[in-house]
Coordinates of C-alpha atoms in Angstrom, one line a residue:
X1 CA 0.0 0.0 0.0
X2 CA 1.1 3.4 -0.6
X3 CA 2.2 5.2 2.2
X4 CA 0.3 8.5 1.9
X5 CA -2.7 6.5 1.0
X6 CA -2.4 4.5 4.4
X7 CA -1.5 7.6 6.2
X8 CA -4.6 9.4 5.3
X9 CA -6.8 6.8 5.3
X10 CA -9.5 6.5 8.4
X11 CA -8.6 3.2 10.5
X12 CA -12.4 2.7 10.6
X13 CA -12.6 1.8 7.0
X14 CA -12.8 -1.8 5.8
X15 CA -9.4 -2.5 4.0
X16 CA -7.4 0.1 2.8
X17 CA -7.5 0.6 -1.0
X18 CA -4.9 3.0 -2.5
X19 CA -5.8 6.0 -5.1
X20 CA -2.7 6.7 -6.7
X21 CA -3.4 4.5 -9.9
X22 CA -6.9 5.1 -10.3
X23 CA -7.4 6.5 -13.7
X24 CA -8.6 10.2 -11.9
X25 CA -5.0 10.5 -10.0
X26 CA -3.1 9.8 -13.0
X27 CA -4.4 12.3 -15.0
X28 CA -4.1 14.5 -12.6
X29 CA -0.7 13.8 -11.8
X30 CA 0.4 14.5 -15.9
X31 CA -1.5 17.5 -15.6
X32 CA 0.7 18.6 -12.7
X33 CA 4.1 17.0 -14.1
X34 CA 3.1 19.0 -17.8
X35 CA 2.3 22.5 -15.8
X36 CA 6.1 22.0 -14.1
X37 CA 7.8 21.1 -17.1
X38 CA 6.3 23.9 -18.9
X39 CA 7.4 26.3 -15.9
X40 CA 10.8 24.7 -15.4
X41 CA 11.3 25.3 -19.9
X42 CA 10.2 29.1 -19.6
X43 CA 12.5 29.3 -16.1
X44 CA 15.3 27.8 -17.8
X45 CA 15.0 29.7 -21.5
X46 CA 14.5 33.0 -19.0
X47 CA 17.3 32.2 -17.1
X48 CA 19.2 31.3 -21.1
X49 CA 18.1 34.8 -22.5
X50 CA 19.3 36.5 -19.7
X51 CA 22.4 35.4 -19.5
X52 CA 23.3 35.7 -22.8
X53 CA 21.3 39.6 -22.5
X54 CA 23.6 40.3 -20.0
X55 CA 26.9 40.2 -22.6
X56 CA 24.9 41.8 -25.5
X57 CA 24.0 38.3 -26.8
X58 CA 20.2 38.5 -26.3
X59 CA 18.6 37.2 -30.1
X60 CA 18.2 40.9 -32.3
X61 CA 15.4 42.0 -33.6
X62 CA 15.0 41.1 -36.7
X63 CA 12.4 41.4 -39.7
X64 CA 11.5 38.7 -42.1
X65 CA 8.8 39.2 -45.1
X66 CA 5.4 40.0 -43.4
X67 CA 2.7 37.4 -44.0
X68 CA 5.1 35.5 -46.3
X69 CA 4.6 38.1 -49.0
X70 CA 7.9 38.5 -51.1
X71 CA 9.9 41.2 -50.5
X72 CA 11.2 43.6 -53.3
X73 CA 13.6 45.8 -52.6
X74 CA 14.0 48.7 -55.4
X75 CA 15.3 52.1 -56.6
X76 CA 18.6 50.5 -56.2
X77 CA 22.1 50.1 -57.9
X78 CA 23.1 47.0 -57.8
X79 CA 27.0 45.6 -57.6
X80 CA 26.3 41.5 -58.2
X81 CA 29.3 40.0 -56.3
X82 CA 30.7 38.4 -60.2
X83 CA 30.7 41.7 -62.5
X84 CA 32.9 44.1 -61.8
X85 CA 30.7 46.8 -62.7
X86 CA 27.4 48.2 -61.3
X87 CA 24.0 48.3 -63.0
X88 CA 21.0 50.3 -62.7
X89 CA 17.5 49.6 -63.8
X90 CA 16.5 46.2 -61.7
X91 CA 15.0 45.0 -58.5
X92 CA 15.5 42.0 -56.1
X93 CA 12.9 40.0 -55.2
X94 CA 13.3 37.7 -51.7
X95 CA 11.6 35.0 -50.8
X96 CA 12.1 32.4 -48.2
X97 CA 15.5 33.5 -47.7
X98 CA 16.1 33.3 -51.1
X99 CA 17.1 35.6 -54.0
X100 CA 13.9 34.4 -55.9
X101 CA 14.3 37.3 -59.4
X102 CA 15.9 40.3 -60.3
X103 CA 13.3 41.9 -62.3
X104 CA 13.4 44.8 -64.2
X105 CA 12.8 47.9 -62.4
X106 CA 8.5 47.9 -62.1
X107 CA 8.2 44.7 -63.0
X108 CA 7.9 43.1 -60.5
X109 CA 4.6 41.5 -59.0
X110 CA 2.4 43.8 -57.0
X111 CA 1.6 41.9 -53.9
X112 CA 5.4 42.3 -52.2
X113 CA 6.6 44.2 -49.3
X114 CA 8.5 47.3 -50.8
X115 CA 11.8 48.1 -49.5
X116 CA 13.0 51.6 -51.5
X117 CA 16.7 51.8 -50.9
X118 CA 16.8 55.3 -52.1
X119 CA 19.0 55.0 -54.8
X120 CA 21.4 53.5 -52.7
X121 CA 23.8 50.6 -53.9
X122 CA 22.9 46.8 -53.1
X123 CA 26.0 44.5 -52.5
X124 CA 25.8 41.2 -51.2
X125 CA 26.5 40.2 -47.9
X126 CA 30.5 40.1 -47.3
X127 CA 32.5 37.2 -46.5
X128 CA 35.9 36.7 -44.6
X129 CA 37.7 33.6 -45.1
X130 CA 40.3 33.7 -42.4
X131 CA 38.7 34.5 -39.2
X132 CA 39.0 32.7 -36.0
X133 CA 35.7 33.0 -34.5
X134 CA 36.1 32.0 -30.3
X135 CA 40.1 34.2 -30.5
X136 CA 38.9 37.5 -32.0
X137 CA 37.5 39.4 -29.1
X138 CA 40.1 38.3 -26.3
X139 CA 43.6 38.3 -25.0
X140 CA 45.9 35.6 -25.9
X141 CA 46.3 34.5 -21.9
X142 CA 42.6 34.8 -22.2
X143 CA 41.8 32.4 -24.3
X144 CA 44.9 29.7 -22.8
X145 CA 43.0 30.4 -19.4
X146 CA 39.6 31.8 -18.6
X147 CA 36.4 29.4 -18.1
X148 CA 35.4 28.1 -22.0
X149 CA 31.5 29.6 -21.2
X150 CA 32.9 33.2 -20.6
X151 CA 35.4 32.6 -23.7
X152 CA 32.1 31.2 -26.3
X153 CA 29.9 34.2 -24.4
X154 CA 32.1 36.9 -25.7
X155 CA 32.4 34.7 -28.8
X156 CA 28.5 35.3 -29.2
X157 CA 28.7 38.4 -28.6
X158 CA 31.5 39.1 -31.4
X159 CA 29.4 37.1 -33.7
X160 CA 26.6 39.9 -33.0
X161 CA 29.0 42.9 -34.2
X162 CA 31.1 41.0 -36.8
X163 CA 27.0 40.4 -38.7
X164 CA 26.5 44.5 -38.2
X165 CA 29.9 45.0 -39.6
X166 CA 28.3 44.0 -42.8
X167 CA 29.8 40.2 -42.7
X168 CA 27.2 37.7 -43.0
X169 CA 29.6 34.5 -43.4
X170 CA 32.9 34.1 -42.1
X171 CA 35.2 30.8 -42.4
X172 CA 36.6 30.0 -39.3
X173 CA 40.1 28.4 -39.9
X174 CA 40.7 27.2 -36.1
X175 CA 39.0 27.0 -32.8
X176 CA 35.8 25.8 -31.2
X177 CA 33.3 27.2 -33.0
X178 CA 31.1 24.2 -33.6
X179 CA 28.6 25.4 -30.8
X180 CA 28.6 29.1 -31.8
X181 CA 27.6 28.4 -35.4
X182 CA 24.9 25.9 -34.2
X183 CA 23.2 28.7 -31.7
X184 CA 23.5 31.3 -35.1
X185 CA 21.8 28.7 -37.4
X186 CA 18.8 28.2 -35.1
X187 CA 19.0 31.6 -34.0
X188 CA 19.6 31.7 -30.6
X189 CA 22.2 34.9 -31.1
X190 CA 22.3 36.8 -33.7
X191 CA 25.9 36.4 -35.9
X192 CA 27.2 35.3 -39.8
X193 CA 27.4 32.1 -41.1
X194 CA 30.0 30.4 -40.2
X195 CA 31.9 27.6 -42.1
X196 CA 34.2 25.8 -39.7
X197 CA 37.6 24.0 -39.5
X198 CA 37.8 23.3 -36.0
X199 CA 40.8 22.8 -34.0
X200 CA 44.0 23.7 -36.2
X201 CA 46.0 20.2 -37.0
X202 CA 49.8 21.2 -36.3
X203 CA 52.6 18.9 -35.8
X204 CA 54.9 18.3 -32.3
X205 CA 56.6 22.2 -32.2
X206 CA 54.1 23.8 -35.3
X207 CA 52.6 26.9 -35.3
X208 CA 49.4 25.1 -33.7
X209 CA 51.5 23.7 -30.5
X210 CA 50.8 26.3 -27.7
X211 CA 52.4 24.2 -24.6
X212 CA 55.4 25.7 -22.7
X213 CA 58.3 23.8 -23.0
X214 CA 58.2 23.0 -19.3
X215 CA 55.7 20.7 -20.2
X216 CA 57.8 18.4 -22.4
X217 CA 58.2 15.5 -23.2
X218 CA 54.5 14.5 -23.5
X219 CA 54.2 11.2 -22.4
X220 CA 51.2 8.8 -23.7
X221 CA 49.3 8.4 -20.2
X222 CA 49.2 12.3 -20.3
X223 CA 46.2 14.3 -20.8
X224 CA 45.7 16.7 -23.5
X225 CA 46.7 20.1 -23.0
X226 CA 44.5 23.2 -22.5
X227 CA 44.4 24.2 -26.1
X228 CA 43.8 20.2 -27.6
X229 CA 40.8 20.1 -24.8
X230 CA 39.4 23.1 -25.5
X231 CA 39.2 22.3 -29.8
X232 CA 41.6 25.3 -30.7
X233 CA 44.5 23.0 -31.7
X234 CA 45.3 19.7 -31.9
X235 CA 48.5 18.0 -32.1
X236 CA 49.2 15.3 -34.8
X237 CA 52.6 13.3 -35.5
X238 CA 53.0 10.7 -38.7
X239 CA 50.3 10.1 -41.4
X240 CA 47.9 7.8 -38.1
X241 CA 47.5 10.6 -35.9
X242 CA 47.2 13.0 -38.8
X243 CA 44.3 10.8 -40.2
X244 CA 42.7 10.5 -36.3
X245 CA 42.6 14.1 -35.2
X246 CA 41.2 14.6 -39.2
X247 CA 38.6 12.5 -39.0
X248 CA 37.7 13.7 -35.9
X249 CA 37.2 17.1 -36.7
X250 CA 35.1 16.2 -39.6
X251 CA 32.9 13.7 -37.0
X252 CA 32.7 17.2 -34.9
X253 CA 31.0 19.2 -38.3
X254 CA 34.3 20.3 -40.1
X255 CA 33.3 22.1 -43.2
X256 CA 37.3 22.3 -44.6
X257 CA 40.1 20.6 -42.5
X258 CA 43.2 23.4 -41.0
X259 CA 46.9 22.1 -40.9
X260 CA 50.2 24.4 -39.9
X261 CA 52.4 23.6 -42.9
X262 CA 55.0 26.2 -41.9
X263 CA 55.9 28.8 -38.7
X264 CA 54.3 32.1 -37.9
X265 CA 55.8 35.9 -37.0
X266 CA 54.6 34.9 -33.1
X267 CA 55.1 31.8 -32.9
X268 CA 57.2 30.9 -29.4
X269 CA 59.2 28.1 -30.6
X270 CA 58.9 27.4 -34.9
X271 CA 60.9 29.6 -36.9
X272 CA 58.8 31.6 -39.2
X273 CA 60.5 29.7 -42.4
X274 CA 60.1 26.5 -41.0
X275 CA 58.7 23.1 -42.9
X276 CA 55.6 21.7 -40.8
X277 CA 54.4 18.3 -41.5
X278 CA 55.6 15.9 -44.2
X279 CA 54.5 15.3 -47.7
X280 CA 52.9 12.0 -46.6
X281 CA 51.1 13.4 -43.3
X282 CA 49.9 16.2 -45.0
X283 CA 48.5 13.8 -48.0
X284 CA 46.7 12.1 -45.1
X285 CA 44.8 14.8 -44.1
X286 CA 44.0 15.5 -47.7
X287 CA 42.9 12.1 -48.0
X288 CA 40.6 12.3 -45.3
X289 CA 38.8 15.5 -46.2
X290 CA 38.3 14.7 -49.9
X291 CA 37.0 11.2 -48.7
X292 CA 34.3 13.1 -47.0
X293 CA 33.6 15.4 -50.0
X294 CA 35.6 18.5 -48.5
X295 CA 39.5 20.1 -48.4
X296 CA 42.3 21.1 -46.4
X297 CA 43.7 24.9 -45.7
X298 CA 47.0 25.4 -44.5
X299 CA 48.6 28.1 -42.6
X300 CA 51.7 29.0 -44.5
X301 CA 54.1 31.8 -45.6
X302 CA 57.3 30.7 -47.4
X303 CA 57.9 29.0 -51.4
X304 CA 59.0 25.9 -49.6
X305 CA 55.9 25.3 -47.3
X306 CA 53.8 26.4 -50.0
X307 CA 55.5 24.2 -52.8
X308 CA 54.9 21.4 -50.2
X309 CA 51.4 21.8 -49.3
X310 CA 50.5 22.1 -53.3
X311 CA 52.2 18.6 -53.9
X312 CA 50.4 17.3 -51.2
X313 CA 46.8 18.6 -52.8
X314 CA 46.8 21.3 -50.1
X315 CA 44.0 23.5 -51.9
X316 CA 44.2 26.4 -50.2
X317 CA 46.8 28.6 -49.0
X318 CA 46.6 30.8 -45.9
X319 CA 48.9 34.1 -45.8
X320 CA 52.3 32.9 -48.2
X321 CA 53.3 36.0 -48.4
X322 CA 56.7 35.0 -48.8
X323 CA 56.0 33.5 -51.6
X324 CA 58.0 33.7 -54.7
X325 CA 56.6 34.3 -58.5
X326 CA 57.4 30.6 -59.7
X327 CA 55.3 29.5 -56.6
X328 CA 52.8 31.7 -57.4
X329 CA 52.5 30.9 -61.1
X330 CA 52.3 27.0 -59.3
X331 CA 49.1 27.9 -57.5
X332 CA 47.6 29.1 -61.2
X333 CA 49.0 26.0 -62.5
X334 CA 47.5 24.0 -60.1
X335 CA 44.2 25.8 -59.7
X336 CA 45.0 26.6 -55.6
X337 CA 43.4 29.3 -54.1
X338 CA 45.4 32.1 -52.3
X339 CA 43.5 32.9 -48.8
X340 CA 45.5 36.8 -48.4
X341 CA 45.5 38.8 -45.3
X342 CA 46.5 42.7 -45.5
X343 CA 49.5 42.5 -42.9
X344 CA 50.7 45.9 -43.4
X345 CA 52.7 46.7 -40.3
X346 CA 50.3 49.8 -39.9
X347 CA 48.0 50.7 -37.1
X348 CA 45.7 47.5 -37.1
X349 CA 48.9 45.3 -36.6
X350 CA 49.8 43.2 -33.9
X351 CA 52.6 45.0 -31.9
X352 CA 55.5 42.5 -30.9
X353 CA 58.5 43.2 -28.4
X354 CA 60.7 40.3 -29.4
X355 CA 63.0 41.4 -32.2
X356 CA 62.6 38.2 -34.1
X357 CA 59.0 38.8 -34.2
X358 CA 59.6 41.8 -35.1
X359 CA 61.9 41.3 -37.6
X360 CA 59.5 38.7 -39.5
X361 CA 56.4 40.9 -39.1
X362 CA 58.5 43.8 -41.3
X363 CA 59.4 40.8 -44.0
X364 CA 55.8 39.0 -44.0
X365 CA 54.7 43.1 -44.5
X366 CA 57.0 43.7 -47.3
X367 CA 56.0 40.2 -49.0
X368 CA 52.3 41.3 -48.5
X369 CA 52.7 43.8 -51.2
X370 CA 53.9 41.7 -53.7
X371 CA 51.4 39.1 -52.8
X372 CA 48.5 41.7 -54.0
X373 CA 50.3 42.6 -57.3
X374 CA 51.4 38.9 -58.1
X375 CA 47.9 37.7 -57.7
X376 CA 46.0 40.2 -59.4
X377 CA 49.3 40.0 -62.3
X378 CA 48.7 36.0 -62.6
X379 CA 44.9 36.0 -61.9
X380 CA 45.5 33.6 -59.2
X381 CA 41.9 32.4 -57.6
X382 CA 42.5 34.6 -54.7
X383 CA 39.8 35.4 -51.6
X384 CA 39.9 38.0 -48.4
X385 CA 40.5 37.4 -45.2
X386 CA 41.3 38.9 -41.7
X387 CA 43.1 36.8 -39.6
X388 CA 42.1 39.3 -36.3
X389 CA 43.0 37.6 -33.5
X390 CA 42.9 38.8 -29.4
X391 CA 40.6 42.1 -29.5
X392 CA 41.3 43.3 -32.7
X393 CA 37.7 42.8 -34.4
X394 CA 36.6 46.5 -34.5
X395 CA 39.1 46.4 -37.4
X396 CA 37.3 43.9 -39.4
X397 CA 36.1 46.2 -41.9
X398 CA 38.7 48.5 -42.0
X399 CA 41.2 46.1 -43.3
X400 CA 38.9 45.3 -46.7
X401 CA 39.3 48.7 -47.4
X402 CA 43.0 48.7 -47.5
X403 CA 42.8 46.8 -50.7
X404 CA 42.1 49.4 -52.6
X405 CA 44.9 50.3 -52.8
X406 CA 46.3 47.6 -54.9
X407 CA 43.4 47.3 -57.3
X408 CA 39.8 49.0 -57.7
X409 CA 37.3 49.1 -54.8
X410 CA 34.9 46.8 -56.8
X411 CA 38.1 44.4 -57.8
X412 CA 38.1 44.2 -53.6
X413 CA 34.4 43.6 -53.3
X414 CA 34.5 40.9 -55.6
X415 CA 37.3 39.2 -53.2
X416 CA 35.2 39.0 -50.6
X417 CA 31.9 38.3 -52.5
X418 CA 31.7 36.7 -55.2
X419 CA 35.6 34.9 -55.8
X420 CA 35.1 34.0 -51.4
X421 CA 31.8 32.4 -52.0
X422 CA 33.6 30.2 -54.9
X423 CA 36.0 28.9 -52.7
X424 CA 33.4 28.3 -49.6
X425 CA 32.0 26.0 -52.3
X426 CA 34.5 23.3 -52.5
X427 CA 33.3 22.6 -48.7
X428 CA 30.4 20.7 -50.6
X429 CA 27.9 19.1 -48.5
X430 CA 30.2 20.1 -45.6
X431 CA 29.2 23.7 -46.2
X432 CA 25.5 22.8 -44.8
X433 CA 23.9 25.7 -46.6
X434 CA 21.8 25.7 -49.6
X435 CA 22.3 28.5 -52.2
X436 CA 25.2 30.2 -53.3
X437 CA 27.0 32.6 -51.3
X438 CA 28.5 36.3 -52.0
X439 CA 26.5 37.0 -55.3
X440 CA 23.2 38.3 -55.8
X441 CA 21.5 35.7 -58.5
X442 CA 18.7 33.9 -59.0
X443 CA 18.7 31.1 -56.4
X444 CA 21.4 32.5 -53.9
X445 CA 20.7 33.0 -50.3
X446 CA 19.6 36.5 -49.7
X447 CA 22.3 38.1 -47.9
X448 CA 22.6 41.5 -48.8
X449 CA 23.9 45.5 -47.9
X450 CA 22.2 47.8 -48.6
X451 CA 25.4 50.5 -48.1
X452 CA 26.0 54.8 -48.4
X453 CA 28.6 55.2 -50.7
X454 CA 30.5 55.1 -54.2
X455 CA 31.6 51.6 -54.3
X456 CA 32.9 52.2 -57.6
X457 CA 35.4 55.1 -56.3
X458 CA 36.8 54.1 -53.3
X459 CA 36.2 51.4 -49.7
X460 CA 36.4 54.5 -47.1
X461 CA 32.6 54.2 -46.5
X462 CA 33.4 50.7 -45.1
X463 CA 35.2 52.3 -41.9
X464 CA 32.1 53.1 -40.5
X465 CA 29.4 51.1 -40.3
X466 CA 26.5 53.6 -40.1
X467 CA 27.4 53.6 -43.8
X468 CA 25.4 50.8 -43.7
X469 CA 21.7 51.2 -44.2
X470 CA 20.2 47.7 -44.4
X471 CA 22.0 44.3 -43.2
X472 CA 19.9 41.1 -44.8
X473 CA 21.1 37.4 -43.9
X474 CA 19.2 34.8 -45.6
X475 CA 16.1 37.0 -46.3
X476 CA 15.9 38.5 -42.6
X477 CA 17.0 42.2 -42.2
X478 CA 19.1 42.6 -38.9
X479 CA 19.6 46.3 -39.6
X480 CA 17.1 48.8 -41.4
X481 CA 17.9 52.4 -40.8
X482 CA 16.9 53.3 -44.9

């Protein structure tokens, strides 16, 4: 017998019969158990929203078509992300997140929700293709040491002001941005799309290896360090471990795979022109990508490194700006795309104490010119990126305009529009978006600017981001201030 059934039952009774499985006291228990859960859900998605309101990560207002009526968004100039020119005398037409037509100017259907851009130019959403989504908006010691939910928090909250920067993808070439992108997609926070590698692949002593060297040697009863359990890096000797820490990173949601094929200008311990990773172990990574329908980047700057990482089927090449032209007429040769960075020693640049750093930012700076002219002289399939890392974001914008200088402003766009969105292709199914991305055409997802300024001229309008009057990501407007 139950023992609240026998405790409030009269001894005076005959028998004792207990109530808790009739039919009437189990419906009313699910009634009860429903009315919690449903409290306990609202407590706990309060309790979610406010937390993430409290670092500026609360979901943004945003505006999709109104009672699924298309949306047509006219009186517009239009710069396609493919033509290097810009055309008057047509409309867009967005449906379902979708670009659905470009019509001529008027005729378009009648039942749509008008958006009059007042004359204003219509680009499409931009792309960068080196970013590193969970290091951009903290310290290095930061990121090697703070709690991983303040770390993704102010991750989220980056996300937020990289999307109102005007970016509406990004590729993310190492970290742990796996849960980030997922909370974006379902649209728990507000933030670009985000294509991800995962951790970065590097060798014993690579760019990717962040332990001290009080910590060596690693033994194989030892746990994995900071950076491995966290997913920024992972460390990977001979063409097993290569194909294991690959494989895992495409089981995590990998859209390309990222290897260190050569040293960086801060690295503690690898010499900027160093060689990172055989032939053989970075074949094995390649392998392993393209048996899952997808590629491998590599973080590299010398002729060597890059020579290497071509022969291996490496196809695309992050920074090598100390490449020379024979490497360069390679990556034509061998249709591998160029991922550039402007690292221009300037006033967006890391600043570095150590002379040797110093000494192979001021090279890597000098090579980054001739990296622009090579590329646009040998029409190498070249794309934009950032590479911001520990606070720098706020520059994210900035640096697209510095290309300008090395070609026209809509030769720029189209590097981190239309040429980007080619390369964010080759992810394949890995990509996980339908629709192509950085063009405005028939089919392509609807991410589009609506921006103040001569993009035919010059990029300085890009410095400020009041410049830009309407932000659309897959058919929803983030921004409207037209």
């Amino acid at each position: 017998m139950c023992q609240v059934c026998f405790a409030t039952t009269p001894a005076s009774e005959e028998g004792h019969f207990c109530h808790c499985s009739t039919p009437e006291t189990l419906a009313g228990m699910r009634r009860i158990e429903a009315d919690l859960s449903r409290r306990q859900m609202l407590g706990g998605m309060a309790a979610v929203v406010g937390m993430f309101a409290g670092f500026g990560l609360a979901p943004k207002t945003s505006y999709a078509q109104t009672d699924g009526k298309p949306m047509l968004l006219t009186n517009l100039r239009l710069f396609d992300g493919e033509k290097l020119s810009v055309r008057d005398g047509i409309d867009i037409l967005v449906q379902g997140g979708r670009i659905v037509a470009l019509p001529p100017r008027g005729q378009a259907p009648v039942d749509v929700e008008r958006v009059d851009c007042g004359g204003r130019t219509v680009i499409p959403g931009l792309i960068d293709m080196h970013w590193h989504t969970t290091l951009a908006a903290v310290s290095q010691l930061a990121a090697m040491t703070q709690e991983p939910g303040f770390l993704h928090l102010m991750a989220g909250r980056e996300a937020g002001a990289t999307l109102m920067r005007g970016f509406t993808t990004v590729r993310d070439v190492g970290g742990p941005a796996f849960g980030l992108k997922t909370a974006i997609d379902r649209g728990v926070v507000a933030g670009p799309r985000i294509f991800p590698s995962g951790a970065i692949i590097s060798q014993t002593s690579g760019h990717g290896d962040f332990r001290f060297a009080n910590t060596l040697p690693r033994m194989p009863s030892e746990p994995a360090s900071y950076a491995e359990a966290q997913g920024v890096a992972v460390i990977a000797d001979g063409v097993p471990e290569v194909l294991r820490r690959t494989r895992e990173q495409l089981m995590k949601g990998a859209s390309q795979i990222k290897i260190t094929a050569g040293g960086g200008v801060a690295s503690q311990y690898d010499p900027l022109e160093s060689l990172q990773f055989t032939e053989a172990e970075m074949k094995a990574a390649v392998d392993a990508a393209s048996d899952w329908g997808t590629y491998v980047c590599a973080h590299v700057y010398t002729a060597p490194g890059i020579q290497r990482c071509i022969a291996a089927g490496v196809k695309s090449i992050e920074h090598g700006q100390l490449a020379d032209e024979d490497t360069v007429r390679m990556m034509v040769d061998t249709d591998t795309w160029w991922s550039l960075q402007p690292f221009l020693a300037d006033e967006d640049a890391n600043r570095y104490s150590d002379p040797k750093a110093v000494a192979a930012q001021k090279a890597v700076a000098e090579g980054t010119v001739r990296a622009f002219e090579w590329a646009e002289k040998h029409r190498v399939n070249w794309v934009f990126g950032t590479d911001i890392l520990y606070g720098g974001g706020e520059s994210q914008a900035r640096q697209l305009t510095k290309l300008a200088r090395f070609m026209s402003p809509l030769s720029a766009l189209y590097r981190a529009t239309g040429a980007a969105g080619e390369l964010l292709a080759l992810s394949g199914a890995r990509g996980g978006y339908e629709g192509r991305l950085g063009v405005i055409a028939e089919g392509a997802q609807a991410d589009l600017l609506v921006v103040d300024g001569d993009v035919e001229s010059d990029l300085s309008w890009l410095a400020d981001s009041s410049n830009l009057r309407l932000i659309m990501k897959g058919g929803q407007v983030f921004k409207n201030s037209i």
